[in-house]
Each structure stands twice: as structure tokens, then as C-alpha cells.
Amino acid sequence: MNTYYNPDDLKKFGKISEFEPNLAKKFFDYYGEVFKEGALTEREKSLIALAVAHTIQCPYCIDAYTQDTMEKGCDEAQLMEAVHVAASIRGGATLVHGVQMMNKYKELSM
Amino acid sequence: MIKSLKSLGHELTESQKQLQLLQLTNLMPFEDKLKETNLFPLTTIPMEIFQINVGKMCNQVCKHCHVDAGPDRKEIMSRETMQDCINAIQKTNVYTVDLTGGAPEMNPDFRWFVEELSKLGKKIIVRCNLTIIQANKKYHDLPDFFKKHKIEVISSLPYFSASKTDAQRGEGVFEKSIRALKLLNEVGYGKEGSGLILNLVYNPAGAFLPASQMALEKEFKLKLKSGFDIEFNSLFAITNLPISRFLDYLVSSKNYESYMEKLVAAYNPIAATNVMCRNTISVSWDGFLYDCDFNQMLNLKVATHNSQHVKDFNFDSLSQRNIIVNQHCYGCTAGSGSSCGGSVV
Ligand code: SF4
Ligand code: SF4
């Protein structure tokens, strides 16, 4: 079956440098630095990445960071809580715009 | 209930079949990888650890077991072979004797063996699966027995929660392990200043690599203390090697190729320099000699043809042997590396 997403393409991520090596190098260096242990642990960063992956709904990132959080010692409860954090921010962002809707509604109403 | 591959008549019981499967992928042979990093042939350094597998009998049947151990396995070391081991140890200057299995405590001559080894003044390690302490009344006093001989206890606990632990080691194992850890703590194991060492082993419950040992240790210490009031000394993070039941799991869950690719991609020459076989000799229940417990399960005997059995233990030739390697060795050299004592980098 042909689909837009192919799991094997994830392994080829590095190959984006074929068309533009300089920017790709800058990006991968930056990426590597970002995920190093700093004020946040590697584990915390990986969980954030997993939540963001769900927010942007990138199947590559979901694959990669499910595995990465597991390798960082997280269990299923921790992974799912991270997804709920993403979901609640998404849901909250929708709902908080309800205030805007209410403002407009009231503005237009007698 | 999980069964041993042997009791299922599974083809991977045969080491030859396992080796064939390991050769199947298109991955670079481990030997070539060593050559690329100027480490071939892999040679020994002074022998420090004498590891003895006293038998495949075990009260558990963990999914990932590289020994294919279980209650149905009857292969256990005789007292005569134990005596041969003692004679061999006296020909060396190793300072650690590492007892493994199966559940080593199930060997009826286990206590006799420990007492005799104790007289040699060596540091003794017992790889205790924890649940054995409660498996039968006759094992209840093991914590005191360990204490009497100042044995270092190394025990597996894949996670600080029941779901992951039980998924790998069997229903109810987490709860029993926690109780056993408490009993060990009670006699002083893992307590600061007691001199009684209790180390834990973490290995991933699935087809992924272990996290950084340091980060895991921190997390385990915190969670075990706050959740269960349990203390321990160090945590060893160990990579699962593609052998026996873990190999079977990889194949049947369709993770085999991607797992092997992952191991190869994570090859670390520093880890390869520090692999445990370089300072270890491993003895099987029937007295044969191997570079490590993994080679033992694959029936890859030491390269010293004049000294392949503990009865013919020749310290000089064993000290100059080259290590027999194969594709499973990638498990020891991935990332921070892996040995019976955890990371090697
Ligand atoms: S991993 Fe250890 S406890 Fe589990 S079955 Fe194998 S020998 Fe027994
Ligand atoms: S599997 Fe055994 S022989 Fe191979 S590198 Fe690991 S310890 Fe050495």
C-alpha cells in the first residue's frame, strides 16, 4: 500500500543534508545540543518531545520519541500522561477561545 | 504461563539454530567491526572474575532469559564439578567468584559450595532472582546465609512498578521481589555502613536499549525509597542480548531486525575495549569453559583447545586466549556498553 508516510523514511532523516548540507548540519548540531542534559534532564526533554510530537501529530516523531522515552526509562503511565498534557493544552487552547466567542456574541446581542 | 524453549521443543533450543539466525541479517559481521576499530582479535587482560553457572533450574521463567532457565530444567552442577572449580580457582589469582544460574540457590550443593569458596577468601557474588527467597521455606534464611558469608547480592528488578516487572518476569514477581528486598534490607543489605552490598539490575522490558545507568539509578533510588522504603547500593543497566528466549521474543514480535540494526548503529569502540569477557572466565553446569555466559548458551567454547574443561584448567593458556565473537556481541558494545556489572563506559 502506498502512503505519504513510510516508517523507513525516519532512518533517512539525516539524508536531508544531500540537498542542503550547511543548513542541515546547523540543524542537527542544534538538535543534538538541545537534547543534551542541561537544566532539564534528558528524560524530561524526551517526554516534552513526545508531548509536542502528539501536538504536531508527526508520526515520525511519535515513533522516535515513544522509543526514546522508553529507552530513558519511562513507563506507559508516564508516556500517556505526557500525551494528556499535550491534549489538555490543545483542548484548553480551543476552549479559551470560547471567551472570544462569548465577547463577540455579547457585543452583537441586545 | 511462559515455558522454557526446551520444554516447548522450540528450534531455538539448539545453539546452532540461534547462530544461524544471528548470521541472517545483512549487518556487518562483529569481527569486521572490531577490525575497523583495531580491536581484532579481542584479547584477554588479567583474569579477575571466575563466573560459574551452577545450573539452568529456576523457579521463574522470565520472557527474556538468555539461559532458557525454568523449573523444568534439570541441568545442574554436581558437587564433583564444583570441587573442580575450586581446584581451578586455586590456580589463579582471580578475586571474584560470581555464581549465577538459573536460580543458583536451587542447586542442592549451593550452600556447601559457598562455604568452600568462602574459605578461599574470595569475594563471592550471587545473582539472586529475589523471589527464590520466598519460594519455599527452605530458602527463607537465605538473607542470613548471604550475610554470614558477606556475599554481594545482585538482583534483577526491571522496573519500580508491577506492570513492567511482571510483563518480563511473570505475574506477581514484582510484589514478591519487593518483599524479598525488604528482607534483605532487614539484615543490613543495601544499608549504608553495613558493608553488605545489594546491587540491582535493570534491563529493558522490550526491544529497546537501556537508559543511562546513572539516571536510572537516581530514579530507582528515589522511587524505591519513597514508594517501598527500600534501599540498595548500585544499579546496573544491562542490554538484552539477542540470545535464547529474548531472541525468540525479538523474532516473534517482529523486532529482530530493527533491534539488531539499533545495536550495530550504537557500536561504541570504547565499550568494545571494556567488554567483560576480557577479564572473565565462565564455567557451565557441566564444567566446560567459555568466554562469557552468553557464549556458554551458544555453545561457543573457549579457543584454548587444551583447556576447554575445568578439569583441564590451564591458567597460562587461558590467560593468552583470543575471545570467540559473533553477532550477539553487538549487545555488549552498544552505547555505554553492557556487562554483568552494568555499563562499561
Ligand atoms: S532471567 Fe534469571 S530469574 Fe529469570 S528465568 Fe532466567 S535465570 Fe531465572
Ligand atoms: S557476548 Fe561475550 S564474548 Fe561477546 S563481547 Fe559480550 S562478553 Fe564478550
Short mmCIF file of C-alpha atoms and ligand atoms in Angstrom, two decimals:
data_model
loop_
_atom_site.label_atom_id
_atom_site.label_comp_id
_atom_site.label_asym_id
_atom_site.label_seq_id
_atom_site.Cartn_x
_atom_site.Cartn_y
_atom_site.Cartn_z
CA MET A 1 0.00 0.00 0.00
CA ASN A 2 1.28 3.45 -0.87
CA THR A 3 1.00 6.10 1.81
CA TYR A 4 2.52 9.51 2.29
CA TYR A 5 4.36 8.27 5.38
CA ASN A 6 6.86 5.41 5.22
CA PRO A 7 8.33 4.22 8.56
CA ASP A 8 11.67 3.53 6.85
CA ASP A 9 11.97 7.21 5.93
CA LEU A 10 12.60 8.04 9.57
CA LYS A 11 16.01 6.35 9.31
CA LYS A 12 16.77 8.60 6.32
CA PHE A 13 16.23 11.82 8.24
CA GLY A 14 19.97 12.55 8.09
CA LYS A 15 19.81 12.44 4.31
CA ILE A 16 18.11 15.83 4.13
CA SER A 17 21.70 17.10 4.04
CA GLU A 18 22.02 15.81 0.45
CA PHE A 19 20.18 18.83 -0.93
CA GLU A 20 21.46 21.44 1.52
CA PRO A 21 24.38 20.32 3.70
CA ASN A 22 25.16 23.55 5.54
CA LEU A 23 21.75 24.22 6.98
CA ALA A 24 21.24 20.53 7.73
CA LYS A 25 24.48 20.44 9.70
CA LYS A 26 23.48 23.53 11.64
CA PHE A 27 20.10 21.99 12.37
CA PHE A 28 21.46 18.60 13.53
CA ASP A 29 24.14 20.22 15.69
CA TYR A 30 21.48 22.39 17.28
CA TYR A 31 19.15 19.41 17.70
CA GLY A 32 21.91 17.41 19.38
CA GLU A 33 22.73 20.25 21.75
CA VAL A 34 19.10 20.83 22.68
CA PHE A 35 18.61 17.25 23.83
CA LYS A 36 21.74 17.09 25.99
CA GLU A 37 21.33 17.06 29.76
CA GLY A 38 21.12 20.67 30.97
CA ALA A 39 18.80 22.44 33.38
CA LEU A 40 16.38 19.69 32.31
CA THR A 41 17.35 16.02 32.29
CA GLU A 42 17.50 14.09 29.01
CA ARG A 43 14.47 12.18 30.24
CA GLU A 44 12.41 15.32 30.85
CA LYS A 45 13.35 16.65 27.42
CA SER A 46 12.34 13.40 25.80
CA LEU A 47 8.90 13.50 27.48
CA ILE A 48 8.40 17.09 26.31
CA ALA A 49 9.34 15.98 22.79
CA LEU A 50 6.79 13.17 22.99
CA ALA A 51 4.05 15.61 24.03
CA VAL A 52 4.98 18.03 21.25
CA ALA A 53 5.08 15.15 18.75
CA HIS A 54 1.44 14.47 19.59
CA THR A 55 0.54 18.12 19.32
CA ILE A 56 2.00 18.43 15.85
CA GLN A 57 0.82 14.87 15.14
CA CYS A 58 4.03 13.84 13.42
CA PRO A 59 4.10 10.03 13.08
CA TYR A 60 7.88 10.01 12.73
CA CYS A 61 8.33 11.95 15.96
CA ILE A 62 5.75 9.82 17.78
CA ASP A 63 7.66 6.68 16.76
CA ALA A 64 11.01 8.16 17.63
CA TYR A 65 10.05 9.63 20.99
CA THR A 66 7.97 6.68 22.15
CA GLN A 67 11.11 4.63 21.75
CA ASP A 68 13.35 7.33 23.18
CA THR A 69 11.26 7.84 26.32
CA MET A 70 11.22 4.04 26.82
CA GLU A 71 14.98 3.99 26.47
CA LYS A 72 15.18 6.79 29.02
CA GLY A 73 13.37 4.53 31.50
CA CYS A 74 9.80 5.87 31.30
CA ASP A 75 6.82 3.54 31.56
CA GLU A 76 3.45 3.52 29.86
CA ALA A 77 1.76 5.65 32.55
CA GLN A 78 4.36 8.39 32.12
CA LEU A 79 4.09 8.33 28.32
CA MET A 80 0.30 8.56 28.46
CA GLU A 81 0.39 11.40 31.00
CA ALA A 82 2.65 13.32 28.60
CA VAL A 83 0.07 12.80 25.83
CA HIS A 84 -2.65 14.07 28.16
CA VAL A 85 -0.61 17.18 28.85
CA ALA A 86 -0.47 17.79 25.09
CA ALA A 87 -4.18 17.06 24.76
CA SER A 88 -5.18 19.34 27.60
CA ILE A 89 -3.17 22.24 26.22
CA ARG A 90 -4.72 21.65 22.80
CA GLY A 91 -8.21 21.33 24.30
CA GLY A 92 -7.63 24.29 26.59
CA ALA A 93 -6.44 26.40 23.70
CA THR A 94 -9.68 25.65 21.88
CA LEU A 95 -11.83 26.34 24.91
CA VAL A 96 -10.11 29.55 25.95
CA HIS A 97 -11.08 30.96 22.56
CA GLY A 98 -14.61 30.41 23.76
CA VAL A 99 -14.11 33.65 25.69
CA GLN A 100 -13.51 35.42 22.42
CA MET A 101 -16.68 33.85 21.04
CA MET A 102 -18.60 34.97 24.12
CA ASN A 103 -17.24 38.50 23.84
CA LYS A 104 -18.31 38.72 20.22
CA TYR A 105 -21.68 37.16 20.99
CA LYS A 106 -22.35 39.68 23.70
CA GLU A 107 -21.16 42.52 21.53
CA LEU A 108 -23.65 41.58 18.84
CA SER A 109 -26.52 40.86 21.20
CA MET A 110 -29.09 43.26 22.63
CA MET B 1 2.37 -19.22 31.74
CA ILE B 2 5.62 -18.87 29.80
CA LYS B 3 7.55 -22.10 29.23
CA SER B 4 11.19 -22.75 28.54
CA LEU B 5 12.02 -23.13 24.84
CA LYS B 6 13.32 -26.59 25.67
CA SER B 7 10.02 -27.76 27.13
CA LEU B 8 8.27 -26.45 24.02
CA GLY B 9 10.68 -28.34 21.77
CA HIS B 10 11.46 -24.96 20.15
CA GLU B 11 14.11 -24.98 17.43
CA LEU B 12 16.00 -22.11 19.12
CA THR B 13 16.92 -24.55 21.91
CA GLU B 14 19.70 -25.57 19.56
CA SER B 15 22.60 -23.15 19.71
CA GLN B 16 23.34 -23.86 16.05
CA LYS B 17 19.90 -22.55 15.07
CA GLN B 18 20.47 -19.41 17.13
CA LEU B 19 23.82 -18.81 15.45
CA GLN B 20 22.27 -19.30 12.01
CA LEU B 21 19.60 -16.74 12.83
CA LEU B 22 22.23 -14.29 14.08
CA GLN B 23 24.03 -14.58 10.73
CA LEU B 24 20.87 -13.96 8.72
CA THR B 25 20.83 -10.17 8.71
CA ASN B 26 22.80 -8.02 6.29
CA LEU B 27 24.66 -6.40 9.12
CA MET B 28 28.42 -6.08 9.25
CA PRO B 29 30.00 -9.10 10.98
CA PHE B 30 31.05 -8.18 14.52
CA GLU B 31 34.55 -9.36 13.70
CA ASP B 32 34.81 -6.79 10.87
CA LYS B 33 33.51 -4.07 13.16
CA LEU B 34 36.30 -4.93 15.61
CA LYS B 35 38.83 -4.87 12.76
CA GLU B 36 37.58 -1.46 11.66
CA THR B 37 38.32 -0.15 15.15
CA ASN B 38 41.63 -2.06 15.53
CA LEU B 39 40.32 -4.37 18.22
CA PHE B 40 40.53 -7.71 16.43
CA PRO B 41 41.36 -10.25 17.71
CA LEU B 42 39.80 -9.46 21.04
CA THR B 43 42.36 -10.50 23.63
CA THR B 44 42.30 -11.08 27.37
CA ILE B 45 43.53 -8.86 30.17
CA PRO B 46 44.42 -10.33 33.59
CA MET B 47 41.67 -12.68 34.77
CA GLU B 48 39.65 -11.14 37.58
CA ILE B 49 36.29 -12.89 37.57
CA PHE B 50 35.52 -16.58 37.73
CA GLN B 51 31.86 -16.88 36.79
CA ILE B 52 30.14 -20.18 37.46
CA ASN B 53 26.73 -21.11 36.14
CA VAL B 54 25.62 -23.75 38.63
CA GLY B 55 22.58 -24.78 36.63
CA LYS B 56 19.61 -23.89 34.50
CA MET B 57 16.99 -24.74 37.09
CA CYS B 58 14.95 -21.73 38.16
CA ASN B 59 11.67 -21.02 39.94
CA GLN B 60 10.93 -18.33 37.34
CA VAL B 61 10.55 -18.40 33.57
CA CYS B 62 11.33 -14.83 32.52
CA LYS B 63 10.50 -13.91 28.94
CA HIS B 64 13.94 -12.50 28.20
CA CYS B 65 16.04 -15.25 29.86
CA HIS B 66 19.21 -15.95 27.86
CA VAL B 67 19.71 -19.20 29.79
CA ASP B 68 16.27 -20.57 28.88
CA ALA B 69 16.01 -21.41 32.57
CA GLY B 70 12.92 -22.72 34.31
CA PRO B 71 11.56 -25.26 36.78
CA ASP B 72 11.72 -27.95 34.09
CA ARG B 73 15.46 -27.58 33.52
CA LYS B 74 17.34 -30.33 35.28
CA GLU B 75 20.89 -29.44 34.19
CA ILE B 76 22.69 -28.53 37.41
CA MET B 77 26.30 -28.64 38.52
CA SER B 78 27.43 -31.65 40.54
CA ARG B 79 29.50 -31.36 43.72
CA GLU B 80 32.36 -33.00 41.85
CA THR B 81 32.39 -30.24 39.21
CA MET B 82 32.16 -27.66 41.98
CA GLN B 83 35.28 -29.21 43.50
CA ASP B 84 36.97 -28.99 40.08
CA CYS B 85 36.07 -25.29 40.03
CA ILE B 86 37.62 -24.79 43.46
CA ASN B 87 40.79 -26.55 42.30
CA ALA B 88 40.87 -24.34 39.20
CA ILE B 89 40.31 -21.13 41.16
CA GLN B 90 43.32 -22.01 43.30
CA LYS B 91 45.47 -22.00 40.17
CA THR B 92 44.54 -18.36 39.50
CA ASN B 93 44.68 -15.05 41.25
CA VAL B 94 41.10 -14.05 40.48
CA TYR B 95 39.49 -12.13 43.31
CA THR B 96 35.81 -12.51 42.45
CA VAL B 97 33.72 -15.66 42.12
CA ASP B 98 30.38 -14.89 40.51
CA LEU B 99 27.64 -17.51 40.97
CA THR B 100 24.80 -17.49 38.51
CA GLY B 101 22.11 -19.78 37.08
CA GLY B 102 19.09 -20.33 36.82
CA ALA B 103 18.48 -19.72 40.45
CA PRO B 104 21.85 -20.80 41.90
CA GLU B 105 20.27 -21.36 45.32
CA MET B 106 18.21 -24.26 43.90
CA ASN B 107 21.31 -26.36 43.41
CA PRO B 108 21.32 -28.71 46.43
CA ASP B 109 25.08 -28.20 46.84
CA PHE B 110 24.87 -24.41 46.64
CA ARG B 111 25.48 -23.79 50.34
CA TRP B 112 28.31 -26.29 50.53
CA PHE B 113 29.91 -24.60 47.53
CA VAL B 114 29.60 -21.11 49.02
CA GLU B 115 31.13 -22.31 52.29
CA GLU B 116 34.09 -23.84 50.48
CA LEU B 117 34.58 -20.73 48.31
CA SER B 118 34.39 -18.60 51.42
CA LYS B 119 37.40 -20.45 52.83
CA LEU B 120 39.41 -19.30 49.80
CA GLY B 121 38.91 -15.70 50.86
CA LYS B 122 37.43 -14.61 47.53
CA LYS B 123 34.72 -12.06 47.04
CA ILE B 124 31.56 -14.02 46.24
CA ILE B 125 28.70 -12.67 44.13
CA VAL B 126 25.36 -14.44 43.99
CA ARG B 127 22.90 -13.49 41.25
CA CYS B 128 19.72 -13.94 43.23
CA ASN B 129 16.37 -13.56 41.49
CA LEU B 130 14.75 -12.40 44.79
CA THR B 131 11.57 -14.48 44.50
CA ILE B 132 13.53 -17.64 45.39
CA ILE B 133 13.84 -16.35 48.98
CA GLN B 134 10.10 -16.82 49.38
CA ALA B 135 9.58 -19.73 47.02
CA ASN B 136 9.92 -22.35 49.74
CA LYS B 137 10.53 -22.45 53.49
CA LYS B 138 14.00 -23.89 52.96
CA TYR B 139 15.08 -20.64 51.30
CA HIS B 140 13.68 -18.24 53.90
CA ASP B 141 17.01 -17.95 55.72
CA LEU B 142 18.96 -17.03 52.58
CA PRO B 143 19.41 -13.38 53.64
CA ASP B 144 21.16 -14.57 56.82
CA PHE B 145 23.21 -17.11 54.90
CA PHE B 146 24.30 -14.42 52.43
CA LYS B 147 25.18 -12.14 55.31
CA LYS B 148 27.23 -14.79 57.09
CA HIS B 149 29.46 -15.15 54.02
CA LYS B 150 29.46 -11.43 53.16
CA ILE B 151 28.12 -12.30 49.73
CA GLU B 152 27.46 -9.49 47.30
CA VAL B 153 23.87 -9.93 46.13
CA ILE B 154 22.94 -8.85 42.61
CA SER B 155 19.26 -8.98 41.77
CA SER B 156 17.09 -8.15 38.80
CA LEU B 157 14.32 -5.64 39.09
CA PRO B 158 13.40 -4.38 35.63
CA TYR B 159 11.26 -1.55 36.96
CA PHE B 160 9.90 0.09 40.07
CA SER B 161 6.35 -0.77 39.09
CA ALA B 162 4.48 -4.06 38.81
CA SER B 163 3.28 -3.79 35.20
CA LYS B 164 6.72 -3.71 33.56
CA THR B 165 8.35 -6.11 36.01
CA ASP B 166 5.60 -8.71 35.74
CA ALA B 167 5.45 -8.39 31.95
CA GLN B 168 9.05 -9.53 31.78
CA ARG B 169 9.43 -11.80 34.80
CA GLY B 170 5.95 -13.23 35.38
CA GLU B 171 2.74 -12.46 37.22
CA GLY B 172 3.23 -11.40 40.84
CA VAL B 173 7.03 -11.23 40.61
CA PHE B 174 7.16 -7.53 41.44
CA GLU B 175 5.34 -7.91 44.72
CA LYS B 176 7.42 -10.91 45.77
CA SER B 177 10.62 -9.11 44.77
CA ILE B 178 9.69 -6.11 46.90
CA ARG B 179 9.10 -8.38 49.89
CA ALA B 180 12.44 -10.10 49.32
CA LEU B 181 14.23 -6.76 49.05
CA LYS B 182 12.72 -5.75 52.38
CA LEU B 183 14.03 -8.97 53.97
CA LEU B 184 17.49 -8.26 52.58
CA ASN B 185 17.32 -4.68 53.88
CA GLU B 186 16.27 -6.02 57.29
CA VAL B 187 19.52 -7.97 57.75
CA GLY B 188 21.50 -4.93 56.60
CA TYR B 189 21.83 -5.42 52.83
CA GLY B 190 21.93 -2.15 50.91
CA LYS B 191 22.21 -0.13 54.12
CA GLU B 192 24.96 2.43 54.39
CA GLY B 193 27.87 1.33 56.57
CA SER B 194 26.77 -2.31 56.79
CA GLY B 195 29.34 -3.50 54.28
CA LEU B 196 26.63 -5.74 52.81
CA ILE B 197 26.23 -4.96 49.15
CA LEU B 198 22.91 -5.24 47.35
CA ASN B 199 23.01 -4.21 43.70
CA LEU B 200 20.08 -4.18 41.32
CA VAL B 201 19.99 -4.96 37.64
CA TYR B 202 17.79 -3.07 35.23
CA ASN B 203 17.21 -4.47 31.79
CA PRO B 204 14.66 -3.16 29.33
CA ALA B 205 11.30 -4.92 29.24
CA GLY B 206 11.17 -4.92 25.45
CA ALA B 207 13.07 -4.33 22.24
CA PHE B 208 14.86 -1.15 23.23
CA LEU B 209 18.18 -0.15 24.75
CA PRO B 210 18.67 0.78 28.40
CA ALA B 211 18.82 4.38 29.57
CA SER B 212 21.88 5.93 31.15
CA GLN B 213 22.80 3.89 34.21
CA MET B 214 23.33 6.97 36.33
CA ALA B 215 19.93 8.50 35.55
CA LEU B 216 18.18 5.17 36.14
CA GLU B 217 19.95 4.61 39.44
CA LYS B 218 18.85 8.02 40.66
CA GLU B 219 15.26 7.36 39.68
CA PHE B 220 15.19 3.82 41.13
CA LYS B 221 16.67 5.02 44.43
CA LEU B 222 14.07 7.74 44.72
CA LYS B 223 11.10 5.59 43.74
CA LEU B 224 12.05 2.51 45.77
CA LYS B 225 12.74 4.60 48.85
CA SER B 226 9.61 6.75 48.67
CA GLY B 227 7.26 4.01 47.47
CA PHE B 228 8.52 0.99 49.40
CA ASP B 229 11.20 2.18 51.85
CA ILE B 230 13.78 0.01 50.09
CA GLU B 231 17.49 0.80 49.84
CA PHE B 232 20.19 -0.61 47.60
CA ASN B 233 23.75 0.23 46.60
CA SER B 234 24.14 0.47 42.82
CA LEU B 235 22.03 -0.14 39.78
CA PHE B 236 23.50 -1.92 36.76
CA ALA B 237 21.85 -1.18 33.41
CA ILE B 238 22.18 -4.22 31.19
CA THR B 239 21.33 -4.58 27.49
CA ASN B 240 19.37 -7.67 26.49
CA LEU B 241 21.47 -9.82 24.18
CA PRO B 242 19.77 -11.48 21.19
CA ILE B 243 20.05 -15.00 22.57
CA SER B 244 17.61 -17.75 23.51
CA ARG B 245 14.24 -16.53 24.82
CA PHE B 246 14.98 -12.86 24.12
CA LEU B 247 15.93 -13.81 20.57
CA ASP B 248 12.67 -15.73 20.28
CA TYR B 249 10.77 -12.70 21.59
CA LEU B 250 12.51 -10.42 19.06
CA VAL B 251 11.62 -12.71 16.18
CA SER B 252 8.03 -13.37 17.19
CA SER B 253 7.34 -9.69 17.91
CA LYS B 254 8.94 -8.76 14.55
CA ASN B 255 11.52 -6.58 16.28
CA TYR B 256 14.56 -8.70 15.46
CA GLU B 257 16.00 -6.78 12.53
CA SER B 258 15.36 -3.31 13.88
CA TYR B 259 16.82 -4.32 17.27
CA MET B 260 19.99 -5.67 15.64
CA GLU B 261 20.27 -2.53 13.50
CA LYS B 262 19.96 -0.47 16.63
CA LEU B 263 22.72 -2.42 18.37
CA VAL B 264 25.04 -2.11 15.39
CA ALA B 265 24.35 1.61 14.96
CA ALA B 266 25.16 2.13 18.64
CA TYR B 267 28.52 0.28 18.43
CA ASN B 268 30.98 2.03 20.68
CA PRO B 269 34.68 1.10 20.40
CA ILE B 270 35.33 2.22 23.99
CA ALA B 271 32.65 -0.19 25.18
CA ALA B 272 34.24 -2.87 22.98
CA THR B 273 37.59 -2.29 24.68
CA ASN B 274 35.97 -2.89 28.05
CA VAL B 275 33.82 -5.97 27.37
CA MET B 276 33.68 -8.31 30.35
CA CYS B 277 34.94 -11.45 28.59
CA ARG B 278 38.42 -9.92 28.61
CA ASN B 279 38.81 -10.42 32.36
CA THR B 280 36.33 -13.24 32.93
CA ILE B 281 36.19 -16.98 32.56
CA SER B 282 32.79 -18.65 32.56
CA VAL B 283 32.08 -22.25 33.60
CA SER B 284 28.93 -24.13 32.64
CA TRP B 285 27.00 -26.57 34.84
CA ASP B 286 28.84 -29.46 33.21
CA GLY B 287 32.27 -27.90 33.65
CA PHE B 288 33.03 -26.53 30.18
CA LEU B 289 34.84 -23.22 29.81
CA TYR B 290 33.58 -20.18 27.89
CA ASP B 291 34.49 -16.53 27.42
CA CYS B 292 31.19 -15.47 28.96
CA ASP B 293 27.75 -16.71 29.99
CA PHE B 294 26.35 -15.71 26.56
CA ASN B 295 28.91 -17.72 24.61
CA GLN B 296 28.10 -20.53 27.02
CA MET B 297 24.45 -20.52 25.93
CA LEU B 298 25.54 -20.51 22.28
CA ASN B 299 27.92 -23.38 22.99
CA LEU B 300 30.93 -21.36 21.80
CA LYS B 301 33.71 -22.84 23.95
CA VAL B 302 37.00 -21.03 24.65
CA ALA B 303 39.56 -21.08 21.87
CA THR B 304 42.15 -22.89 24.02
CA HIS B 305 41.82 -26.44 22.76
CA ASN B 306 43.97 -27.92 25.52
CA SER B 307 41.81 -26.34 28.22
CA GLN B 308 38.11 -26.40 27.43
CA HIS B 309 37.01 -28.11 30.61
CA VAL B 310 37.53 -27.02 34.20
CA LYS B 311 39.21 -30.39 34.89
CA ASP B 312 41.93 -29.37 32.41
CA PHE B 313 42.10 -25.77 33.62
CA ASN B 314 45.31 -24.31 32.25
CA PHE B 315 45.71 -20.80 33.61
CA ASP B 316 48.54 -19.84 31.27
CA SER B 317 46.88 -20.80 28.02
CA LEU B 318 43.51 -19.39 29.12
CA SER B 319 45.22 -16.13 30.01
CA GLN B 320 46.52 -15.82 26.47
CA ARG B 321 43.41 -16.80 24.58
CA ASN B 322 41.59 -14.81 21.92
CA ILE B 323 37.90 -14.29 22.57
CA ILE B 324 35.36 -16.03 20.34
CA VAL B 325 32.98 -13.39 19.00
CA ASN B 326 29.77 -13.45 17.00
CA GLN B 327 26.85 -11.14 16.13
CA HIS B 328 25.35 -11.27 19.65
CA CYS B 329 28.45 -9.42 20.89
CA TYR B 330 26.94 -6.20 19.49
CA GLY B 331 24.78 -6.29 22.62
CA CYS B 332 27.86 -5.74 24.79
CA THR B 333 29.21 -2.84 22.75
CA ALA B 334 26.11 -0.69 22.17
CA GLY B 335 26.07 2.78 23.68
CA SER B 336 27.59 2.74 27.13
CA GLY B 337 28.20 -0.98 26.76
CA SER B 338 26.88 -3.79 28.88
CA SER B 339 28.34 -6.42 31.17
CA CYS B 340 27.26 -8.44 34.20
CA GLY B 341 28.32 -5.35 36.16
CA GLY B 342 26.30 -2.92 34.02
CA SER B 343 27.67 -0.18 31.74
CA VAL B 344 31.35 -0.33 30.87
CA VAL B 345 31.91 3.24 29.68
S1 SF4 C 1 16.29 -14.42 33.98
FE1 SF4 C 1 17.05 -15.28 35.91
S2 SF4 C 1 15.24 -15.45 37.19
FE2 SF4 C 1 14.52 -15.22 35.11
S3 SF4 C 1 14.25 -17.31 34.33
FE3 SF4 C 1 16.31 -16.67 33.75
S4 SF4 C 1 17.61 -17.38 35.39
FE4 SF4 C 1 15.52 -17.42 36.18
S1 SF4 C 2 28.91 -11.61 24.23
FE1 SF4 C 2 30.53 -12.46 25.49
S2 SF4 C 2 32.23 -12.71 24.05
FE2 SF4 C 2 30.81 -11.31 23.10
S3 SF4 C 2 31.58 -9.30 23.70
FE3 SF4 C 2 29.98 -9.90 25.17
S4 SF4 C 2 31.13 -10.78 26.84
FE4 SF4 C 2 32.49 -10.77 25.06
#
